[in-house]
XYZ file of C-alpha atoms in Angstrom:
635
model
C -13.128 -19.625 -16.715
C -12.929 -17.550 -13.674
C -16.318 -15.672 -12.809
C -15.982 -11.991 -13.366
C -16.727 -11.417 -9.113
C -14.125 -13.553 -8.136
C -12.081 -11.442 -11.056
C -13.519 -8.198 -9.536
C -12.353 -9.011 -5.739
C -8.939 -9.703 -7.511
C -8.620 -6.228 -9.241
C -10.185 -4.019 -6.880
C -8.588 -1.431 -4.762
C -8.852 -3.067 -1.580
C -9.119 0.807 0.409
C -11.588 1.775 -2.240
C -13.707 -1.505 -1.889
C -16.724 0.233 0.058
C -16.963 2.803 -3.595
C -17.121 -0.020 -5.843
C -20.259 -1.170 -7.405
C -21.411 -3.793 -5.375
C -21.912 -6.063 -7.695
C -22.560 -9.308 -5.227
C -25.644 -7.691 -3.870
C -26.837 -7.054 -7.619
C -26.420 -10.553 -8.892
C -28.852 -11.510 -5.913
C -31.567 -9.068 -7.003
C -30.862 -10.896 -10.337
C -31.299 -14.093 -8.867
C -34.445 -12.955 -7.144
C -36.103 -12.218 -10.455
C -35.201 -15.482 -12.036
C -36.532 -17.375 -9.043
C -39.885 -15.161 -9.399
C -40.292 -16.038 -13.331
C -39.483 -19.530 -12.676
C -42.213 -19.766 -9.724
C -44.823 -17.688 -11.915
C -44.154 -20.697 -15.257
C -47.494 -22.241 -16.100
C -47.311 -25.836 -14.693
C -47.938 -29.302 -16.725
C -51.338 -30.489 -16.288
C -51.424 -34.627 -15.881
C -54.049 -35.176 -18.868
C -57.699 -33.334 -18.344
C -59.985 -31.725 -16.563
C -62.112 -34.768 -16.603
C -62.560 -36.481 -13.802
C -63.169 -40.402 -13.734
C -66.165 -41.979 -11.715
C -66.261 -45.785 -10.631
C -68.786 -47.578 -12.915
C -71.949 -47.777 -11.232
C -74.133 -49.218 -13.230
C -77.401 -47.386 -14.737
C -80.451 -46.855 -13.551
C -83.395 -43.807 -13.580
C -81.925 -41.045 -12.196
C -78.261 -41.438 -14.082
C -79.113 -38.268 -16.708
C -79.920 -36.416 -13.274
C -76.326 -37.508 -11.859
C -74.627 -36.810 -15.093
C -76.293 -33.436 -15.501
C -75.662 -32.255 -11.996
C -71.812 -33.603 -12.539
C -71.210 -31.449 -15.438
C -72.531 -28.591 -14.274
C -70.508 -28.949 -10.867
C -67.454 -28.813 -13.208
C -68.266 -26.230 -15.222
C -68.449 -24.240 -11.954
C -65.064 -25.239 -10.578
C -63.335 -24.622 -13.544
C -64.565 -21.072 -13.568
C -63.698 -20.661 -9.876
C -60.123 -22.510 -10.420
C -59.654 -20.076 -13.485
C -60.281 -16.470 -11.737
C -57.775 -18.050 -9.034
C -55.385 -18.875 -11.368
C -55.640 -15.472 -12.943
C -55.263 -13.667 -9.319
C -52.183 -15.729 -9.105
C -50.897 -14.631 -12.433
C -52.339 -11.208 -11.818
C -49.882 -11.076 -8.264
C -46.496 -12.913 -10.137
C -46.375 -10.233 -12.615
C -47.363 -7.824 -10.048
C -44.267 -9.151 -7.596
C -41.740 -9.595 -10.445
C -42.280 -5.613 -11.887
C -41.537 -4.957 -8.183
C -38.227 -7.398 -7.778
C -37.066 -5.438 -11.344
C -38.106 -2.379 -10.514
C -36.085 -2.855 -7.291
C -33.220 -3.835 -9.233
C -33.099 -0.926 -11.377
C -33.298 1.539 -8.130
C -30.850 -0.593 -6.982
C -28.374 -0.164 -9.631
C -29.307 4.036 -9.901
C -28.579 4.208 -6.109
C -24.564 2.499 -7.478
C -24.313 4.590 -10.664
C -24.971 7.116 -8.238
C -22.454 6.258 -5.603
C -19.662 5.661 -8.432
C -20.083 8.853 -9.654
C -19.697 10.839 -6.519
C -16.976 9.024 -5.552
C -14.757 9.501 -9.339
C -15.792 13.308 -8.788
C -14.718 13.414 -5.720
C -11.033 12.098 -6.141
C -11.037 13.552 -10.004
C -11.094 16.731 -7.972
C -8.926 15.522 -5.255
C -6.325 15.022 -8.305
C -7.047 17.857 -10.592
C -6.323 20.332 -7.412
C -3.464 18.653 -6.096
C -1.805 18.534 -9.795
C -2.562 22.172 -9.878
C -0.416 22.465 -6.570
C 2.432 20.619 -7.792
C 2.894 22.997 -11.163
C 2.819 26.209 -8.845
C 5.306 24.253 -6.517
C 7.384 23.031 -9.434
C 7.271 26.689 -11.256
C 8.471 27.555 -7.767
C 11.322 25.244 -7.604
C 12.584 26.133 -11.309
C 12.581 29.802 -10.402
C 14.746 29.421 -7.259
C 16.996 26.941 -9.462
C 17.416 30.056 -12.008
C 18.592 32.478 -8.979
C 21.040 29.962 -8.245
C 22.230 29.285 -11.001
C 22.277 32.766 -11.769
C 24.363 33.894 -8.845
C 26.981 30.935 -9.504
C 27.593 32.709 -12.921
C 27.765 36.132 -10.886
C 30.610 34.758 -8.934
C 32.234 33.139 -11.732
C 32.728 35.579 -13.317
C 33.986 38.061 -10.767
C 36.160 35.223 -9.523
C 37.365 35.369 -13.439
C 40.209 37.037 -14.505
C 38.571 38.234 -17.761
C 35.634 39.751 -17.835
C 34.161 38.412 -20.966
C 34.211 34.650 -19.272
C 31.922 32.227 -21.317
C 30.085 31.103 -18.124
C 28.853 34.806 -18.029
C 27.514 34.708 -21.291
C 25.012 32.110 -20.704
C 21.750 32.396 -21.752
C 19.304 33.325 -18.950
C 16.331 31.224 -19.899
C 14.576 29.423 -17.588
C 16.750 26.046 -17.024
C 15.627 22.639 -16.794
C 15.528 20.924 -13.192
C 18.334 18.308 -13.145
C 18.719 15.409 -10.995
C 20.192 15.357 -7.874
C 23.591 14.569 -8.533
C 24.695 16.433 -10.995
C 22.941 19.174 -9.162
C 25.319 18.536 -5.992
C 28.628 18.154 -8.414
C 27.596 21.766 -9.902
C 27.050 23.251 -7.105
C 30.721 21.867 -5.176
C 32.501 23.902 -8.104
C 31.522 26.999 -6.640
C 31.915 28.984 -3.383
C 29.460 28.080 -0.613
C 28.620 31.357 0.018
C 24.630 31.212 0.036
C 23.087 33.534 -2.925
C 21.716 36.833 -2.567
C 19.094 37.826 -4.764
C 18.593 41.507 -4.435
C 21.249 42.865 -6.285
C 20.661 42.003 -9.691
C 18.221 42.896 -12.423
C 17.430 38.981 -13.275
C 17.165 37.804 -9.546
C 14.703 40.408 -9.656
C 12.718 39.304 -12.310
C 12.248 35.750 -10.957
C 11.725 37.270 -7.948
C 8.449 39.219 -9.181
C 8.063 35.663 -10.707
C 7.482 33.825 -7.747
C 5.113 36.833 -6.581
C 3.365 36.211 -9.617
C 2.769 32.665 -8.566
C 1.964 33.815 -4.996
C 5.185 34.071 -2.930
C 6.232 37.064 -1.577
C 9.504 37.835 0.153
C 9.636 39.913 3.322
C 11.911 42.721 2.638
C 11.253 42.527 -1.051
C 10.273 46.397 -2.758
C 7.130 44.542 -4.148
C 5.614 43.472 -1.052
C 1.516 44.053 -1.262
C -0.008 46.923 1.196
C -3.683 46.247 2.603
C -6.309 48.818 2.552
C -5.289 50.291 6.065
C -2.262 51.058 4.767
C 0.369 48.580 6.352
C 2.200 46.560 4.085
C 1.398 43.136 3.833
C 4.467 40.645 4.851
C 4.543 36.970 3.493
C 7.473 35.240 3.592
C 8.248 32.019 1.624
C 9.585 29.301 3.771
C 10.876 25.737 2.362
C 9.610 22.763 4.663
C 11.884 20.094 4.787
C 11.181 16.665 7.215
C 13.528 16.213 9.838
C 14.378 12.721 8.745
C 18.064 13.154 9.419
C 20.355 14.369 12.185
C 21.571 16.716 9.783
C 18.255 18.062 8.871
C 17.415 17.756 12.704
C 20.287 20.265 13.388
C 20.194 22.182 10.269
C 16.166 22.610 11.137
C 16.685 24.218 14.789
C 19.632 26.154 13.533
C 17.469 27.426 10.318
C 14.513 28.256 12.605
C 16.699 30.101 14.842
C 18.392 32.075 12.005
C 15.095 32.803 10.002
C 13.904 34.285 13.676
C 17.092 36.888 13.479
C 16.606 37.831 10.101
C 12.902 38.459 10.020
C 13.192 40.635 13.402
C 16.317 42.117 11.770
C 13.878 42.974 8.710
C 10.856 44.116 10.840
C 13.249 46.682 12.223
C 14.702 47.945 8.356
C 18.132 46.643 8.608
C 17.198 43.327 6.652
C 19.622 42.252 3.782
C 18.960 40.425 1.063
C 17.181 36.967 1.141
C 18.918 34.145 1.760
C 18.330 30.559 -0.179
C 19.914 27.102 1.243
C 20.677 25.043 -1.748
C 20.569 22.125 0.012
C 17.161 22.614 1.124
C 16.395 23.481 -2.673
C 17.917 19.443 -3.540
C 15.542 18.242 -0.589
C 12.924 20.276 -2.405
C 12.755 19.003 -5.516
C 13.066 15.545 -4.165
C 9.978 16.222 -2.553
C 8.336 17.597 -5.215
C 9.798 14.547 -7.699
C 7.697 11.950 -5.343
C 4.816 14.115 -4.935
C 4.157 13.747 -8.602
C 4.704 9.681 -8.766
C 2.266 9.330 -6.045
C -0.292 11.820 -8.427
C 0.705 9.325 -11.013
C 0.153 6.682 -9.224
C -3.423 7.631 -7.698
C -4.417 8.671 -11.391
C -3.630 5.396 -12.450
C -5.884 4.105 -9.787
C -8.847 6.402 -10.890
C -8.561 4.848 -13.673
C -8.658 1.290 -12.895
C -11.662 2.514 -10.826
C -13.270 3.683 -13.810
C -12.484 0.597 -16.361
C -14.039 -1.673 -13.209
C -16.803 -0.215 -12.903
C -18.367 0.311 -16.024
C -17.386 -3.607 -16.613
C -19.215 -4.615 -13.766
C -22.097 -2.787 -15.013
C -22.217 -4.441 -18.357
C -21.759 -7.756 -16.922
C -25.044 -7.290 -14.126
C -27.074 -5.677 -17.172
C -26.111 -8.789 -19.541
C -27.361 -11.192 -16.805
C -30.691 -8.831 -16.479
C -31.304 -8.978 -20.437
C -30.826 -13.070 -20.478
C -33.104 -13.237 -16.819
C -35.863 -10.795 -17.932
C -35.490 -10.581 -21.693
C -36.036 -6.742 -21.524
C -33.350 -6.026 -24.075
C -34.561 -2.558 -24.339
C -34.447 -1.555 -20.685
C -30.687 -3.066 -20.318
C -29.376 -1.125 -23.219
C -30.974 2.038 -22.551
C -29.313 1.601 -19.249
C -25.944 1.296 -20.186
C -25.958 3.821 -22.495
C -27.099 6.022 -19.266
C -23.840 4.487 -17.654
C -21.659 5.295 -20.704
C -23.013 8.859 -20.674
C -21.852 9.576 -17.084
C -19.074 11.301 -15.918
C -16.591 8.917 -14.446
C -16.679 6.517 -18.041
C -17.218 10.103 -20.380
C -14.320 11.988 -18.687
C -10.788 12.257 -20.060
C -9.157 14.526 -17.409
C -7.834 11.949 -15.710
C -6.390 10.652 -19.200
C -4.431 14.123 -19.902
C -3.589 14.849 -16.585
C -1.928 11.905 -16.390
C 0.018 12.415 -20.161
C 0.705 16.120 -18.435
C 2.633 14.811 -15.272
C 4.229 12.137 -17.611
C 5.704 14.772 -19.678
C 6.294 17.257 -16.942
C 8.492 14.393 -14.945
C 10.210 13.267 -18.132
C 11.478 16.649 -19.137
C 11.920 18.015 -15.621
C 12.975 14.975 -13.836
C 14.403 12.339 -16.370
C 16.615 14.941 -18.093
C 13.606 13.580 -21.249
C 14.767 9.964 -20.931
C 11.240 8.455 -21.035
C 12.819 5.127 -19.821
C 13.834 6.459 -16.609
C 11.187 8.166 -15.844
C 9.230 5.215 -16.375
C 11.191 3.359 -13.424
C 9.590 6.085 -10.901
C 6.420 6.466 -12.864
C 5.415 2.731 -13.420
C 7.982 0.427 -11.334
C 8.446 -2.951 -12.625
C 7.116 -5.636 -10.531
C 8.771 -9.095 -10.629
C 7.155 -11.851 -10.937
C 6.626 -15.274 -8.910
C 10.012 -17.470 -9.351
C 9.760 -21.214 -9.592
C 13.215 -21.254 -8.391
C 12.400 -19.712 -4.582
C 10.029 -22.748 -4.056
C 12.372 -24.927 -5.440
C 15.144 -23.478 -3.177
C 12.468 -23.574 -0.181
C 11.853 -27.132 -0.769
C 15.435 -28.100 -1.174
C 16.157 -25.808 2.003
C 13.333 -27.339 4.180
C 14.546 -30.696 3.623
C 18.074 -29.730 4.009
C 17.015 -28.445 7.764
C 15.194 -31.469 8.614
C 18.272 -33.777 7.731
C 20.626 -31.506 9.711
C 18.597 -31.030 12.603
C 18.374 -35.192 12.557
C 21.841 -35.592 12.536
C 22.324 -32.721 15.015
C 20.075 -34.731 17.338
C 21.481 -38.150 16.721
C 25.245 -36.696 17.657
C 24.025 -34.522 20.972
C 22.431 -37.679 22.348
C 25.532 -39.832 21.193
C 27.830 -37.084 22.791
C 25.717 -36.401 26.147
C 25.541 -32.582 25.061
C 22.842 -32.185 27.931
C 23.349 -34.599 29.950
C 23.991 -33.063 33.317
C 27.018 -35.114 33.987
C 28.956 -32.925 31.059
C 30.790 -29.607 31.451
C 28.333 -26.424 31.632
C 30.604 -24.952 28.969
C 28.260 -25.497 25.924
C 25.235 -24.724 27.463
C 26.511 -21.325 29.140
C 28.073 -20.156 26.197
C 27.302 -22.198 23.142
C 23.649 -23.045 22.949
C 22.524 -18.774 23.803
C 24.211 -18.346 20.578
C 22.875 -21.040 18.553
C 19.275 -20.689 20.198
C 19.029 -16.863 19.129
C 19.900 -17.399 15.831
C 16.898 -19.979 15.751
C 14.886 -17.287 17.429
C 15.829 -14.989 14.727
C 14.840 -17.388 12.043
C 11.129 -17.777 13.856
C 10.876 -14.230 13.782
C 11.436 -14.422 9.849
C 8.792 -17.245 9.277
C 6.288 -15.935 11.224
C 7.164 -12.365 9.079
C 6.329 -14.626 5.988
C 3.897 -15.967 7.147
C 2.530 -12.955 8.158
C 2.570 -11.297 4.683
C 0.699 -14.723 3.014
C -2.095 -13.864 5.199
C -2.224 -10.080 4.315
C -2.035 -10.856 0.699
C -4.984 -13.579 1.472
C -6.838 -10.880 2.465
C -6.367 -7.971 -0.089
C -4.016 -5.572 3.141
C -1.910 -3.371 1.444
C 1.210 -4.114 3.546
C 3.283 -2.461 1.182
C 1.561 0.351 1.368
C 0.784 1.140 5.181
C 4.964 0.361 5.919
C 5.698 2.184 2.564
C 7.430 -0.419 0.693
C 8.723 -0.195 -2.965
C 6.306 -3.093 -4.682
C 9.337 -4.156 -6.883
C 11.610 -4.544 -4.375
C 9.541 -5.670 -1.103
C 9.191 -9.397 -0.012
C 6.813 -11.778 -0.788
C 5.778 -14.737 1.499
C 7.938 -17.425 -0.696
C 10.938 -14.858 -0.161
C 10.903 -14.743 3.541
C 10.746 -18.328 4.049
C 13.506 -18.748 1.649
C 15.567 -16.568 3.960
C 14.369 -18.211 7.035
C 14.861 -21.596 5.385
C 18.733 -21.483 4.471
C 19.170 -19.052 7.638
C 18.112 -22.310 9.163
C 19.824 -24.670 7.492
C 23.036 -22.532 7.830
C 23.172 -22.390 11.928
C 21.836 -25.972 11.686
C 24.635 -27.157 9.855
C 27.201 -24.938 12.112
C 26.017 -26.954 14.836
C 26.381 -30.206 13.015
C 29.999 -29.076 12.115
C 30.943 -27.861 15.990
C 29.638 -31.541 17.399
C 31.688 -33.208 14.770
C 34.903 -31.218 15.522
C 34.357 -31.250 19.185
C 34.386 -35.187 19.411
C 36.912 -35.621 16.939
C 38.745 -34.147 19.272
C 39.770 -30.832 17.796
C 41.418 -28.041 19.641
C 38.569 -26.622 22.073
C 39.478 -22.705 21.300
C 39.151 -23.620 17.420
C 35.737 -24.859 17.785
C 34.352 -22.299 20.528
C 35.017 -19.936 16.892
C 32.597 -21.587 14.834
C 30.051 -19.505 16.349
C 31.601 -16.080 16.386
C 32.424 -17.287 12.534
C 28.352 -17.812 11.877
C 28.036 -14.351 13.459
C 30.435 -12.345 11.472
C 29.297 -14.239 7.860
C 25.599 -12.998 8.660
C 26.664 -9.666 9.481
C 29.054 -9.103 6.587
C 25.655 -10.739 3.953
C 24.117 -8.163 6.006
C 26.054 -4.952 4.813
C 27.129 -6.308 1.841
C 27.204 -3.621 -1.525
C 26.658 -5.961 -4.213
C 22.707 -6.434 -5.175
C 22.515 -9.996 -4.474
C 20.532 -11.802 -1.888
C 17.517 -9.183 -1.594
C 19.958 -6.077 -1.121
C 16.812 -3.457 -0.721
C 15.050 -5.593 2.395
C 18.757 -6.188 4.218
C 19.482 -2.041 4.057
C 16.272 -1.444 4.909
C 16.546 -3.705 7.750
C 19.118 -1.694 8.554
C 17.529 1.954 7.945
C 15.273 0.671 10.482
C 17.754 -0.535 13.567
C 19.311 2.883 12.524
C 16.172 4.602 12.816
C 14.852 2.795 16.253
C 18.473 3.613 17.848
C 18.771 7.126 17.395
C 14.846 8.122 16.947
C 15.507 11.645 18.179
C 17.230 12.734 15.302
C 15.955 10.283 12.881
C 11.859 10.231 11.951
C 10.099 6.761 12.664
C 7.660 5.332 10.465
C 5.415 2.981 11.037
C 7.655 0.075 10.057
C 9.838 1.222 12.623
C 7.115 1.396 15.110
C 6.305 -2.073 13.800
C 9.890 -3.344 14.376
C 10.406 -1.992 17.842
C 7.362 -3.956 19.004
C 8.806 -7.034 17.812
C 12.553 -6.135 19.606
C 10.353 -4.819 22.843
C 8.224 -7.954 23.381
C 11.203 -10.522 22.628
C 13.476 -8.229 25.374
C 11.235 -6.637 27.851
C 7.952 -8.667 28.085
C 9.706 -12.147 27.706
C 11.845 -11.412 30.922
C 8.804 -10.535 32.792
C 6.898 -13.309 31.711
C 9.919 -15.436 32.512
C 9.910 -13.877 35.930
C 6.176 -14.293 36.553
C 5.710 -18.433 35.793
C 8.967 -19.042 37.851
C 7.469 -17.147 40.969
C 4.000 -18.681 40.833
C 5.291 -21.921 39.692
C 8.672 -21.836 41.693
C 10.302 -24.428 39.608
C 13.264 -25.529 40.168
C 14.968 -26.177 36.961
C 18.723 -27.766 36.222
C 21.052 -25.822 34.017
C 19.714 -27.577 30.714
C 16.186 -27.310 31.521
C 16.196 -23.633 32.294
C 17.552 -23.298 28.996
C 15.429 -24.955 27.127
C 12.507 -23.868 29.268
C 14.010 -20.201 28.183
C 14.306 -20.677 24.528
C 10.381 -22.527 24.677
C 8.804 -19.714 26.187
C 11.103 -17.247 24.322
C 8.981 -18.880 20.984
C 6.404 -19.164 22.118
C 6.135 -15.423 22.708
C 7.515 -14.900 18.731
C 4.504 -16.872 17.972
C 2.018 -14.758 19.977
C 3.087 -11.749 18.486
C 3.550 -13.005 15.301
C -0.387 -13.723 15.839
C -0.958 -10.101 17.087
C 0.761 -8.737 14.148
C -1.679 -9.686 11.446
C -4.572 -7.906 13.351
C -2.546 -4.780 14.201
C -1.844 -4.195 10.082
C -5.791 -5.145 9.627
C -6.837 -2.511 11.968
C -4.609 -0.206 9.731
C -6.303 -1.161 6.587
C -9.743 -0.700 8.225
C -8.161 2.725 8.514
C -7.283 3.538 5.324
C -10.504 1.821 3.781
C -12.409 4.220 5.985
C -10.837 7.385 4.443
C -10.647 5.788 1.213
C -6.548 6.414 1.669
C -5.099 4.526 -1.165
C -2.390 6.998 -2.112
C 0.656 8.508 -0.142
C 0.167 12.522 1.110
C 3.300 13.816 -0.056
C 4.199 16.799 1.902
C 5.252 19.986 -0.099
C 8.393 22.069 0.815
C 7.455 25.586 -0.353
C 4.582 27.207 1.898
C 3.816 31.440 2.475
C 4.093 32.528 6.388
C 1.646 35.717 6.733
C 2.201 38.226 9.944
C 1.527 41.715 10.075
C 4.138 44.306 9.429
């Protein structure tokens, strides 16, 4: 049976740790007190307070001795009994202290748990509050649009009674992206304008209900001087693209125009960029799973918590026997707030419903997949495949060895030809594969100790790699160049036509990059285009924004390029070695690992100091940011 600590350290939200009842340091103060009862036990006596006297004999004086030796022993006994009692006396004196410490002890938690669920229970009741105003927000534009594709419908119509024009007005339901971008293709790309019909103006007053004002609009607000009050909305979209890099200066530019243009009274109506309104509500769609998400880890707070109290309270009662003071206590704890209060439980059934009817088109099974991702769990199979791939390796690299030494591969009697262009090819995909099981092994020692790596790179748990996976890759990425090389020494002494086998490696290359981009979800399809996302991202960073996996990733590139030429440069000018052909390549692909391997070592500690981050703010959950925001200037 595993204890419930070791259970707790498993369950625990590793950047909440510090907010967790510490529940170690209790079980010592309970400890202490058992100790203290077990010290202040009466002890066995070994039979009477009598003591025995040698025989002397008798004589005269012998009912003087024996008088005088009872009444010595009456006197002792007296003395040893008040010391014995002044013992007792400071036992129970010590032990109400050790459980009276204990019980501060666990106030000074209760206490500490319930700031912290208050805190965050606030944290999440005001940012769901956000979300509805920015989701009201987003259904309101959606009805303009929507309302101004039926306006041009139906002029573009040839009837006038066209059904599209009789649609009902009501407030629509968001749909998903998709469909959303196939509707919106049908009709003319002319961006909306919202000031020239009754309904536009109705959502319009809307939105100022909800707190958005448009500059220009006939219901701006006036202050008490007298000048009217101008607050624009504005929809915030990252720059994560080049097209949103372009479309963001060119936006900023043209929202510049059109509010001087305004200030001066020759402002039109306002405009609304339907593609910003798809980026929107994308935005808004992942804001709520990461509310969902952090409610869900409120509430695992909670359930933790209160078990860890009953379980240092049951070890108190069988310590102590003070049955009365342990249940008074946890009824105390199951009167507070963060085990009493069930706003976490409906605000979490409230964004569940809101994202299944808003987001899901009210499939609850798909919203689920955002909501509540599966995770998969450990295969059998990958170890089996690592073993199998391991061993494979090991066989292949001894026959590899065996052959070059048969063949005088590097002897330096041979032709340079394999070493110049052969072996670089060969060696970097080896390099490659180091980089990969150092990555794995990487991600066994975050998991060891409880770093949210899939958090602080922003990783989808279902789909991110495990330690098993990533030495699976490296394992039959290893066993694959291995066996290329096996195949090329084979061919090339059987005498085979030299321009056939110089294409065995250009063959390795293009079958890795074509697993690389390959469509079909086999062979981890998420990690390879993410791979990929990142290159992209690290190429053209200007127009692209870099995470910190991409910061991550550019480290590795930069210290495998950059620092291993210099250190290459440095040992060969102190050491000035003079190396053959052979041995500078091998010296070359030694020190090129063994500079993997040192920042493979540096990697675990840069992720820790991350974590140390994130425990320090108590950051568990992503900061989504939101697209619509007001802009207020003077008139």
């Amino acid at each position: 049976m595993v204890k419930f600590s070791r259970e707790l350290e498993a369950e625990l939200i590793p950047e909440w740790k510090d907010a967790f009842v510490n529940y170690r340091q209790l079980k010592k103060h309970v400890k202490k007190i058992k100790l203290g009862l077990l010290r202040s036990s009466p002890s066995h006596s070994d039979g009477g307070d009598a003591v025995a006297h040698p025989y002397c004999g008798f004589s005269l004086l012998s009912p003087l001795r024996a008088l005088a030796s009872r009444f010595s022993a009456l006197r002792n006994q007296h003395l040893q009994t008040d010391e014995e009692n002044l013992y007792e006396m400071e036992l129970v004196r010590s032990r109400e202290d050790e459980v009276k410490e204990f019980l501060e002890k666990l106030d000074e938690e209760l206490d500490k748990v319930e700031n912290f669920h208050q805190i965050k229970e606030n944290e999440f009741c005001e940012r769901g509050e956000i979300l509805r105003k920015q989701l009201q927000i987003l259904v309101d534009l959606r009805q303009i649009i929507l309302h101004d594709r039926r306006r041009l419908r139906h002029r573009s119509s040839s009837s006038p009674a066209s059904p599209t024009s009789t649609t009902s007005g009501a407030c629509p339901r968001l749909i998903s992206l998709s469909s959303f971008s196939e509707s919106e293709a049908e009709t003319d790309p002319a961006p909306p304008s919202s000031g020239d019909s009754p309904v536009a103006g109705e959502v319009i007053a809307a939105l100022e209900r909800n707190g958005v004002n448009f500059v220009g609009s006939a219901r701006t607000k006036a202050k008490k001087g007298g000048k009217p009050r101008a607050a624009a909305m504005r929809i915030d979209i990252p720059a994560t693209t080049p097209g949103r890099t372009i479309s963001a200066v060119t936006s900023s530019i043209w929202e510049d125009l059109v509010n001087s243009a305004r200030k001066d009274g020759s402002g039109g109506g306002d405009q609304i960029n339907r593609k910003k309104i798809q980026c929107a509500e994308k935005m808004i769609r992942v804001a709520f799973v990461e509310l969902y998400r952090g409610l869900g880890l409120l509430r695992t707070y909670s359930s933790l918590n209160m078990m860890a109290f009953s379980k240092i309270l049951k070890k108190f009662d069988k310590v102590t026997n003070q049955k009365e003071a342990s249940e008074w206590f946890l009824k105390k704890v199951k009167r507070s707030h963060f085990v009493s209060s069930d706003k976490m439980v409906k605000l979490a059934d409230e964004v569940e419903t809101i994202f299944i009817e808003h987001f899901a088109s009210n499939d609850k099974k798909k919203a689920m997949k955002f909501l509540k991702p599966h995770k998969p769990n450990d295969s059998h199979m990958i170890t089996f495949f690592v073993g199998l791939f391991t061993g494979s390796f090991v066989t292949l690299f001894s026959v590899y060895a065996i052959l070059a030494h048969s063949c005088g591969i590097f002897s330096s009697t041979t032709e340079p030809g394999y070493v110049e262009t052969i072996y670089p090819i060969f060696s970097t995909f080896a390099l490659l594969s180091l980089h990969i099981f150092l990555y794995g092994c990487n991600i066994f020692m975050w998991r060891s100790t409880r770093i949210n790596h899939n958090f602080i790179f922003e990783f989808n748990p279902s789909s991110a790699l495990k330690h098993r996976d990533a030495f699976l890759i490296c394992t039959s990425f290893m066993t694959t160049v291995v066996g290329a090389m096996v195949i090329h020494l084979l061919l090339r002494s059987a005498g085979v036509s030299l321009q056939h086998v110089k294409s065995i490696p250009a063959v390795l290359l293009l079958l890795f990059l074509g697993l690389l981009v390959f469509p079909f979800d086999i062979f981890y399809r998420p990690t390879r285009y993410c791979f990929l996302r990142v290159i992209r991202n690290i190429m053209f960073s200007p127009f692209y924004k870099v995470l910190m996996v991409d910061f991550f990733m550019a480290d590795q590139l930069t210290s495998q390029a950059l620092n291993f030429v210099l250190r290459l440069a440095w040992v060969e000018s102190v050491m000035r070695l003079n190396l053959g052909q052979v041995e500078n390549r091998l010296a070359d692909f030694l020190l090129a690992s063994v500079e993997i391997i040192r920042r493979g070592h540096w990697n675990f500690y840069r992720l820790e100091n991350e974590h140390l981050n994130n425990v320090g703010k108590f950051r568990a959950v992503k900061t989504v940011p939101l697209p619509f925001r007001e802009l207020d200037s003077d008139g």
